[in-house]
Tab-separated table of C-alpha atoms in Angstrom:
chain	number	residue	atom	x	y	z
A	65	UNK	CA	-27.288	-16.894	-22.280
A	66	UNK	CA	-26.489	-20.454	-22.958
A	67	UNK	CA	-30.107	-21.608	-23.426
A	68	UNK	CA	-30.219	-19.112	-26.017
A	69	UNK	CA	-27.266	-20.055	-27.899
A	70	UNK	CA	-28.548	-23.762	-27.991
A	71	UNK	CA	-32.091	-22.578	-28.529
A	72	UNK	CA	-30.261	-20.491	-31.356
A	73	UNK	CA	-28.709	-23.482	-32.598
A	74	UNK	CA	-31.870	-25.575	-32.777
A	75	UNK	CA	-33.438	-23.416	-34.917
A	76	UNK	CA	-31.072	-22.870	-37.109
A	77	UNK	CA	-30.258	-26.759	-37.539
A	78	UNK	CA	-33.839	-27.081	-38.051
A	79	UNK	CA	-34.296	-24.519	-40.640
A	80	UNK	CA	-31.186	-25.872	-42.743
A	81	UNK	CA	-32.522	-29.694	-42.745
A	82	UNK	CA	-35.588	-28.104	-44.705
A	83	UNK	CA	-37.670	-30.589	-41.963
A	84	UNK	CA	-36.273	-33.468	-44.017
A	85	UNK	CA	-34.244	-35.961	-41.255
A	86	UNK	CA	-34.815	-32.087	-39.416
A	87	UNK	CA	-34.589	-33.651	-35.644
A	88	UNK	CA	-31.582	-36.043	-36.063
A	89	UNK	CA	-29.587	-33.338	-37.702
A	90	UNK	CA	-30.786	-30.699	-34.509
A	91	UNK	CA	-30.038	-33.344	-32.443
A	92	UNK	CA	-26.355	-33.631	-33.472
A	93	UNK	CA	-26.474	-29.743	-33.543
A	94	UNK	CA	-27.147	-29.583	-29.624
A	95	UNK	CA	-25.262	-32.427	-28.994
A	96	UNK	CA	-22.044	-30.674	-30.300
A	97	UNK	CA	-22.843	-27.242	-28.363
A	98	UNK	CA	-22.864	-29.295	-25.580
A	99	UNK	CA	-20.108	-30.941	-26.065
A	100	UNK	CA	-18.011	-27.735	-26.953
A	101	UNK	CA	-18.794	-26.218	-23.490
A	102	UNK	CA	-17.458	-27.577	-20.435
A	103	UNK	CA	-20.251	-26.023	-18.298
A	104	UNK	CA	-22.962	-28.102	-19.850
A	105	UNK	CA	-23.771	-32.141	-20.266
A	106	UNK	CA	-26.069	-34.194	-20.767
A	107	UNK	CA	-26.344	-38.285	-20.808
A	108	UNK	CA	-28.289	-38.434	-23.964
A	109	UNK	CA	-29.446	-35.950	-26.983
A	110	UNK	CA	-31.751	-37.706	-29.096
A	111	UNK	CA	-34.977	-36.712	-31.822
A	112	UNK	CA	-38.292	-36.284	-30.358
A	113	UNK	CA	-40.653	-38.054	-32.767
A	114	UNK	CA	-42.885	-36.341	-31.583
A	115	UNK	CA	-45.350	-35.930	-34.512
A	116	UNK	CA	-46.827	-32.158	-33.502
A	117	UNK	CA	-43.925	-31.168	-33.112
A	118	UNK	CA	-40.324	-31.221	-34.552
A	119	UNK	CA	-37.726	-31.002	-31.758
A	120	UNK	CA	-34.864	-32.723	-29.186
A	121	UNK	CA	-35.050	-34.768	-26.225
A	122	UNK	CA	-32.161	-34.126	-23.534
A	123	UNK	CA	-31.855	-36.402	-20.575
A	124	UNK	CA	-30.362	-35.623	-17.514
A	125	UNK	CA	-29.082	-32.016	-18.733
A	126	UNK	CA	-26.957	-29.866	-16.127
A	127	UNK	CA	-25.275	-26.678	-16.149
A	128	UNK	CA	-22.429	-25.877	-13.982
A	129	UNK	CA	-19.590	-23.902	-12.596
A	130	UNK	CA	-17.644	-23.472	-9.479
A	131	UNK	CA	-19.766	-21.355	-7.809
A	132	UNK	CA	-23.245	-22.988	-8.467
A	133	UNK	CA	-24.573	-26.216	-10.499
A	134	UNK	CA	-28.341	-27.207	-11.407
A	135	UNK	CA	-28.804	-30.602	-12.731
A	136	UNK	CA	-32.807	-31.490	-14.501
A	137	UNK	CA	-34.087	-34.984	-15.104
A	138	UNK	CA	-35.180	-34.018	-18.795
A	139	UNK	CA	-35.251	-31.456	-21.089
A	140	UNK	CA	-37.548	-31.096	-24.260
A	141	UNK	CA	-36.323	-28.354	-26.909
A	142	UNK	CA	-39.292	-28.120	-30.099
A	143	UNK	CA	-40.306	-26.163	-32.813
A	144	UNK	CA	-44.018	-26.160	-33.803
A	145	UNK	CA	-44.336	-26.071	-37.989
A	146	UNK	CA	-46.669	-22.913	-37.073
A	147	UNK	CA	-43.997	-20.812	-35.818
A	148	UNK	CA	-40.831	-21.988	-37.269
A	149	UNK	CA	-38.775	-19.389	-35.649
A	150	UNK	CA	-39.572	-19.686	-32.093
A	151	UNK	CA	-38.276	-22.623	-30.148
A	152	UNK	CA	-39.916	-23.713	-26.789
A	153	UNK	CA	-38.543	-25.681	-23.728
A	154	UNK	CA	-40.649	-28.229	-21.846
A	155	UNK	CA	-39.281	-28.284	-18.113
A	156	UNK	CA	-39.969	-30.932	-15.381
A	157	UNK	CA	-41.196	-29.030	-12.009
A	158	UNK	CA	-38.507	-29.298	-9.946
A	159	UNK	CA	-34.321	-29.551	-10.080
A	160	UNK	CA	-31.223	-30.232	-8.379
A	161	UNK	CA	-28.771	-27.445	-6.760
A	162	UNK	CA	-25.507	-27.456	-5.856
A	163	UNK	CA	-23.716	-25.728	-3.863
A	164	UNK	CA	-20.874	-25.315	-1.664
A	165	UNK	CA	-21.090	-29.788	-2.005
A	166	UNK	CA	-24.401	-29.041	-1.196
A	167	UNK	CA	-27.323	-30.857	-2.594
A	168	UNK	CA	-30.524	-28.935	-2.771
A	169	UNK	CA	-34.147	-29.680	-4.672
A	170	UNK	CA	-35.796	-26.586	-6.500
A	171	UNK	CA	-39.256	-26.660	-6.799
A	172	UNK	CA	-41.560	-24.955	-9.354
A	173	UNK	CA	-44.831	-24.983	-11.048
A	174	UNK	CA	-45.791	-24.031	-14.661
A	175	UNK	CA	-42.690	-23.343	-16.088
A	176	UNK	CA	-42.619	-21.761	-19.794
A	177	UNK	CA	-39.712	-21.002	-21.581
A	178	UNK	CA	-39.536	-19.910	-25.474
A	179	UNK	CA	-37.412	-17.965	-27.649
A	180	UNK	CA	-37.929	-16.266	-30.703
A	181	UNK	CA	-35.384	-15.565	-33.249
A	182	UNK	CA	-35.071	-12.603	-35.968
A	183	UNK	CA	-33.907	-13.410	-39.396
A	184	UNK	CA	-33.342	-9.931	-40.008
A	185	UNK	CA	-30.851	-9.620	-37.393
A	186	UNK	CA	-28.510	-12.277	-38.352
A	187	UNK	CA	-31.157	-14.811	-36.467
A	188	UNK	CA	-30.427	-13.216	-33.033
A	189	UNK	CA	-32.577	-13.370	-30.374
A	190	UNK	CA	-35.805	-11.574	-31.048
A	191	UNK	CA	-38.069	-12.739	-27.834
A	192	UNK	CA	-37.516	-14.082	-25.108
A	193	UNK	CA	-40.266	-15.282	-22.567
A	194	UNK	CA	-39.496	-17.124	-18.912
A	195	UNK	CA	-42.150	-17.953	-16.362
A	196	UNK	CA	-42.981	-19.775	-13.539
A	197	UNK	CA	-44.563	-19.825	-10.079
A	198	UNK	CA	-44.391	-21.319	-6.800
A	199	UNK	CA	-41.092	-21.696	-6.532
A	200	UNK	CA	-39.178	-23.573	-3.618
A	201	UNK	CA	-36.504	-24.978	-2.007
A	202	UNK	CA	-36.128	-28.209	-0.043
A	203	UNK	CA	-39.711	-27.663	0.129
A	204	UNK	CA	-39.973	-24.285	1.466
A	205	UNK	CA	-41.006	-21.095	-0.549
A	206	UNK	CA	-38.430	-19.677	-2.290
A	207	UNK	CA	-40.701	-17.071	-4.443
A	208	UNK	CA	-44.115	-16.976	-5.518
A	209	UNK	CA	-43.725	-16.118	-9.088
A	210	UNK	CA	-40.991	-15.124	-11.574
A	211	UNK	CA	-41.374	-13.938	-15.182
A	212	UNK	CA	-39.258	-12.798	-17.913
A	213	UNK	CA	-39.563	-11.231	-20.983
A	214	UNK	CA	-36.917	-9.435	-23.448
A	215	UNK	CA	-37.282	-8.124	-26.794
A	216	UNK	CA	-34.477	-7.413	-28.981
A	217	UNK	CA	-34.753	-3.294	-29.589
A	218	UNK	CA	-32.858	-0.851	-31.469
A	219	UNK	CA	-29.654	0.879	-30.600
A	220	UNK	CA	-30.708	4.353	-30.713
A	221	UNK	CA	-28.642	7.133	-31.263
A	222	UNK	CA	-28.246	7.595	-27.463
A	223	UNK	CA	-26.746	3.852	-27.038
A	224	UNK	CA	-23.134	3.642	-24.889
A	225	UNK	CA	-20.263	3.679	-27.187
A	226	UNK	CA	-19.380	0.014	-26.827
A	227	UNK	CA	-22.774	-0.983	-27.440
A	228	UNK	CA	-23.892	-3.546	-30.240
A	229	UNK	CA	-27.229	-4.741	-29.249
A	230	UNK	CA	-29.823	-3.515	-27.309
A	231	UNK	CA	-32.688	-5.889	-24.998
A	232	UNK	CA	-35.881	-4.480	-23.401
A	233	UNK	CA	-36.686	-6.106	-20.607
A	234	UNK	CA	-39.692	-6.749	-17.917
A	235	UNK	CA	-39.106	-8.418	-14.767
A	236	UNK	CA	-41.437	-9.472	-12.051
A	237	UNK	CA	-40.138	-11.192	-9.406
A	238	UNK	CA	-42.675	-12.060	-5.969
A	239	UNK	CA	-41.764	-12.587	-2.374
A	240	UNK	CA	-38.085	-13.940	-3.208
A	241	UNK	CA	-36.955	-15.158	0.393
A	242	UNK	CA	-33.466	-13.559	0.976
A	243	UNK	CA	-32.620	-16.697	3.255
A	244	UNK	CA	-33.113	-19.128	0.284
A	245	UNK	CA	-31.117	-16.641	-1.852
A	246	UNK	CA	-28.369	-17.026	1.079
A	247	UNK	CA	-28.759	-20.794	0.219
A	248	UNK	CA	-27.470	-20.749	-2.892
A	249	UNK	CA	-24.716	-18.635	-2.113
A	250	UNK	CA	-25.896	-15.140	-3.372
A	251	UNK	CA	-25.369	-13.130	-0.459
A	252	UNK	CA	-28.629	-10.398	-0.226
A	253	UNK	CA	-26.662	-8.454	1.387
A	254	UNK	CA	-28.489	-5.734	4.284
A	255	UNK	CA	-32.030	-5.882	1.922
A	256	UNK	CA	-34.433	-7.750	4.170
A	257	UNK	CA	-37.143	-9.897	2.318
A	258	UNK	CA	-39.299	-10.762	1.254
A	259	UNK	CA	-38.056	-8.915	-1.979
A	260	UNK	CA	-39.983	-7.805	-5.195
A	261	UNK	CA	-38.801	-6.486	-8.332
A	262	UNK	CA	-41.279	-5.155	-11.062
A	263	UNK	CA	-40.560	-2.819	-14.178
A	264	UNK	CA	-38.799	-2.073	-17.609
A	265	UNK	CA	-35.549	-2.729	-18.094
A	266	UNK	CA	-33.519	-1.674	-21.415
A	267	UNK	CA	-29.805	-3.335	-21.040
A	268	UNK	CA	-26.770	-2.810	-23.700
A	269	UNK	CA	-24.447	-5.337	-24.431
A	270	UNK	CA	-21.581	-5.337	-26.427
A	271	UNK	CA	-22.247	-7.562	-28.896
A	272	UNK	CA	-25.262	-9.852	-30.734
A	273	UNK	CA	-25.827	-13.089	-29.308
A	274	UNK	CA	-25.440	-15.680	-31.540
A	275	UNK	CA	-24.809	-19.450	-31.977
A	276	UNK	CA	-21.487	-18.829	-33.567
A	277	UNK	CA	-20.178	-16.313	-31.110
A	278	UNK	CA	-17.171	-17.752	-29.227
A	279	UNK	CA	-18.191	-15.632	-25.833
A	280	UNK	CA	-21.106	-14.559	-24.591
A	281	UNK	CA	-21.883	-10.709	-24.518
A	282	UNK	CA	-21.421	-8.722	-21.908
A	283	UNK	CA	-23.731	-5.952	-20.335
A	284	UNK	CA	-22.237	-2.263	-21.447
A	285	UNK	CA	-25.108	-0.336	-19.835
A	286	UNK	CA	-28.628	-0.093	-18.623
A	287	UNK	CA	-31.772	2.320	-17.955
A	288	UNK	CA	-35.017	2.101	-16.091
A	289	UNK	CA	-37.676	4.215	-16.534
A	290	UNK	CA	-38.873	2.853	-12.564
A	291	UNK	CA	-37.743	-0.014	-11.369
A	292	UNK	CA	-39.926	-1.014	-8.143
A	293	UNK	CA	-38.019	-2.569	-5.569
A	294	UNK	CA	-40.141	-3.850	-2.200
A	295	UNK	CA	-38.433	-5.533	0.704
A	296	UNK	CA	-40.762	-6.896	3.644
A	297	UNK	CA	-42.347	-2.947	4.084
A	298	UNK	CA	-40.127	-1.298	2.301
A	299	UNK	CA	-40.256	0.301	-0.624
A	300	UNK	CA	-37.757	1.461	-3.172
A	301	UNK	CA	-38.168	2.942	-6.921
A	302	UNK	CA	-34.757	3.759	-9.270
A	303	UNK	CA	-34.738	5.839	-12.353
A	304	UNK	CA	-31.820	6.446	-14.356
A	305	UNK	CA	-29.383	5.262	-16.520
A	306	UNK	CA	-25.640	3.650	-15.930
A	307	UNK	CA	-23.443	2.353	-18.718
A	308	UNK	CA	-19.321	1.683	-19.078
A	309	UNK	CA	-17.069	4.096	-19.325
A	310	UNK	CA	-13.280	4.308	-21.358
A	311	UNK	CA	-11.744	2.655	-18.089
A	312	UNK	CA	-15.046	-0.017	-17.551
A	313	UNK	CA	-16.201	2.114	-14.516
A	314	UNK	CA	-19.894	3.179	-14.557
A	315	UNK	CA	-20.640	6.419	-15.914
A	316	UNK	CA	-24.444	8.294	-15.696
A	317	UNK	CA	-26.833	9.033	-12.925
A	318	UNK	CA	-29.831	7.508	-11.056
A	319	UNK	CA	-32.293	8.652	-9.190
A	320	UNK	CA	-33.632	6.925	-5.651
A	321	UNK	CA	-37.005	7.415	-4.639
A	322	UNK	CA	-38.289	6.453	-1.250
A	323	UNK	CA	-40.402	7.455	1.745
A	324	UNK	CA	-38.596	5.315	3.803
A	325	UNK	CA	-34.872	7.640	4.127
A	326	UNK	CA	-32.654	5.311	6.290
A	327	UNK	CA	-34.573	2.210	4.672
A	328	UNK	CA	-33.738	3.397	1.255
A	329	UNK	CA	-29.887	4.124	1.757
A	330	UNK	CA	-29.865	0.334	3.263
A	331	UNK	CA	-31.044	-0.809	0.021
A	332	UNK	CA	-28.959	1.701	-2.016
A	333	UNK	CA	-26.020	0.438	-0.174
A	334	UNK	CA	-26.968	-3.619	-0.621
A	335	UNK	CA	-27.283	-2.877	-4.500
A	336	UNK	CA	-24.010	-1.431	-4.503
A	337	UNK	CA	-25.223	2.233	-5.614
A	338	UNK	CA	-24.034	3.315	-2.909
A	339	UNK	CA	-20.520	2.564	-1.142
A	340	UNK	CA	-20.887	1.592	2.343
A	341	UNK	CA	-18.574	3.870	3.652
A	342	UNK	CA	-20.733	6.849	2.457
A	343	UNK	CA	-23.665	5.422	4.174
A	344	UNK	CA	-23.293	7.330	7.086
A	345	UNK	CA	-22.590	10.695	5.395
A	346	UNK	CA	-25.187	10.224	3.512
A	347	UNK	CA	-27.809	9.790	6.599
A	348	UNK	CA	-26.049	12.665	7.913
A	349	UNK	CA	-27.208	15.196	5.219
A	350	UNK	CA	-29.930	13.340	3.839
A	351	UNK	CA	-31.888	16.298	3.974
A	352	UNK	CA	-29.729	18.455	1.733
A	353	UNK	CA	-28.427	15.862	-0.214
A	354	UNK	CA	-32.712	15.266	-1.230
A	355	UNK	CA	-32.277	18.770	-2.444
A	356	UNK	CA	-29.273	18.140	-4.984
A	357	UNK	CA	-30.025	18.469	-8.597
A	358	UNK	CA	-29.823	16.240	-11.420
A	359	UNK	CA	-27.262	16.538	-14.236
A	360	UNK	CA	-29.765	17.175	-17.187
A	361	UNK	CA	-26.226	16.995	-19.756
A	362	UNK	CA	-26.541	13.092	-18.817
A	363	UNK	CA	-28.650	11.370	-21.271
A	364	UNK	CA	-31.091	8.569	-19.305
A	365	UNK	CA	-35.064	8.736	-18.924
A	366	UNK	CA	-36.973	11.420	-17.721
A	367	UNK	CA	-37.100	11.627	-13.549
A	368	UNK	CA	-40.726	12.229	-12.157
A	369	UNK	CA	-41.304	14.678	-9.309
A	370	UNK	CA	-41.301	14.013	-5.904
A	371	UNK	CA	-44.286	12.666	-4.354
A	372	UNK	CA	-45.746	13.924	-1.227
A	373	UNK	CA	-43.909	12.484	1.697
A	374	UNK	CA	-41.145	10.921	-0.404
A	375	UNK	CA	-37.420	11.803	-0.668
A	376	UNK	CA	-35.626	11.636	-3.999
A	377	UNK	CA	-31.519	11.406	-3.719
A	378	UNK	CA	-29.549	11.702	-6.877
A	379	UNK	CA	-26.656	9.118	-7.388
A	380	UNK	CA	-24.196	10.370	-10.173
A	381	UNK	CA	-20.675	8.650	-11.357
A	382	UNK	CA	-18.762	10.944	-13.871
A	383	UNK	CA	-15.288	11.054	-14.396
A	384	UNK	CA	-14.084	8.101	-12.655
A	385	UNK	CA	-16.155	9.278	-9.082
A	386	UNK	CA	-19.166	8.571	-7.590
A	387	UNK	CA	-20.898	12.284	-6.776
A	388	UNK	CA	-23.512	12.619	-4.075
A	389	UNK	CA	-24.767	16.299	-3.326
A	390	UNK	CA	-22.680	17.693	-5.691
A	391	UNK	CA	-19.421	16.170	-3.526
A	392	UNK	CA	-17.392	13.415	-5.186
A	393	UNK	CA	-17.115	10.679	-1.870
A	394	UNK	CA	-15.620	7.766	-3.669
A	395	UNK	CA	-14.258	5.724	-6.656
A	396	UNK	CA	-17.360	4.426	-9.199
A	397	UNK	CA	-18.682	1.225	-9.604
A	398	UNK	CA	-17.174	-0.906	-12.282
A	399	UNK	CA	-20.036	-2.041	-14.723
């Protein structure tokens, strides 16, 4: 969310300097976003001169916060006079870490990053488009490939209540090693790896992202119409929809498809869809909780039928509970 706001700002510095002196004054505009966020730095901002393109240089840029901190040699933010309205990043191939005082190099090849704005949305965020392969760590492979891309949608008349904005997204992520997630201090969790993720993704958040906005948004809701999930042989697919409730517990139902049962409720369980307590009830009467039906007064996408050999379990939070089998067994998720 921070590239964006400075990608945001770039743009907009650029567009205001009617390309006239353009690059010192979006120069000073990044400089100051940085500067107004603790989280970011960078030893210098300077003009790129570069003459095909109009744009900032950014040496030694880092990003952090106590958890986790990534440090680059260079940066290069640029407009092309083509497309006036979508900045690009230039990114060396590899990175710093930190963690835990840890010092760790990331490793990637091809990187592509670039952001489109929309002026008829108060210059939000129109496109957004993040790519890059062979990715490692300390040398060894920490995924094969990663890619990005988001388009700013419309609310719909369906949208969560808190909702102000509205991103499609779809993700592809290959073979990311759980142990070099475990690295960087995101715990997997029980989901063995290697781990994919490929599908749509439409997320809600509760406000616009902008250059002005004092905090970034925050995600109100979500639906897939299949998200594929594969760890090492196993192989998971979600439908369904979740968004924030009055009390900022998650509200909705999803659907878990699988023809691996006790592999599936692992995963469940690691994603937090499931509580782990519940885990072994729901092994228990897997069978008839496969039979449970779906709440069609929910709004979310369409479910698919079962497929030969495969189990689908319904998941649904109303009310404050989570419901499994039509028996409330917990507290739901906060979102």
């Amino acid at each position: 969310m921070r590239g964006m706001v400075i990608g945001t700002g770039l743009v907009l510095a650029l567009l205001a300097g009617g390309w006239l002196g353009a690059e010192t004054l979006a120069s000073n505009r990044v400089a100051a976003l940085i500067a107004q966020d603790p989280a970011l730095q960078a030893a210098s901002v300077s003009p790129l001169r570069d003459p095909r393109r109009i744009g900032v240089a950014l040496s030694e840029p880092s990003w952090s916060d106590p958890a986790l901190s990534i440090s680059l040699p260079w940066a290069r933010l640029f407009l092309s006079p083509a497309s006036p309205l979508t900045a690009r990043l230039d990114l060396p191939d590899g990175a710093a870490v930190t963690q835990g005082g840890q010092v760790m190099q990331l490793g990637l090849s091809a990187p592509v990053a670039s952001m489109a704005l929309s002026p008829l949305n108060g210059m939000a965020p129109n496109r957004l488009d993040v790519q890059a392969r062979d990715l490692t760590l300390d040398g060894q492979p920490l995924a094969q490939g990663l890619s990005l891309q988001a388009r700013l949608a419309g609310l719909g008349s369906d949208a969560p209540r808190p909702a102000r904005a509205a991103y499609d997204l779809d993700l592809g992520l290959t073979d990311l090693q759980v142990g070099g997630l475990a690295q960087l201090g995101l715990d997997p969790g029980p989901i063995p790896g290697p781990l994919s993720v490929t599908g749509p993704l439409r997320i809600w958040l509760d406000g616009t992202p902008t250059v002005t906005g004092d905090a970034a948004p925050q995600i109100v809701g979500w639906q897939t119409a299949g998200l594929d999930l594969r760890a090492d042989t196993i192989g998971l697919r979600i439908v369904g929809r979740l968004s924030r409730d009055d009390q900022g517990l998650a509200e909705g139902q999803v659907a878990l498809y699988s023809a691996d049962a006790d592999a599936m409720i692992g995963m469940a369980t690691g994603l937090g869809l499931i509580p782990a307590q519940a885990a072994m009830l729901l092994r228990a009467g897997l069978s008839q909780l496969s039979r449970a039906e779906l709440d069609d007064t929910l709004p979310g996408p369409d479910f698919p039928a079962v497929a030969e050999g495969e189990l689908r379990v319904a998941v649904i939070m109303r009310d404050g509970q989570l419901i499994l089998g039509g028996v409330p067994i917990g507290p739901a998720p906060a979102i």
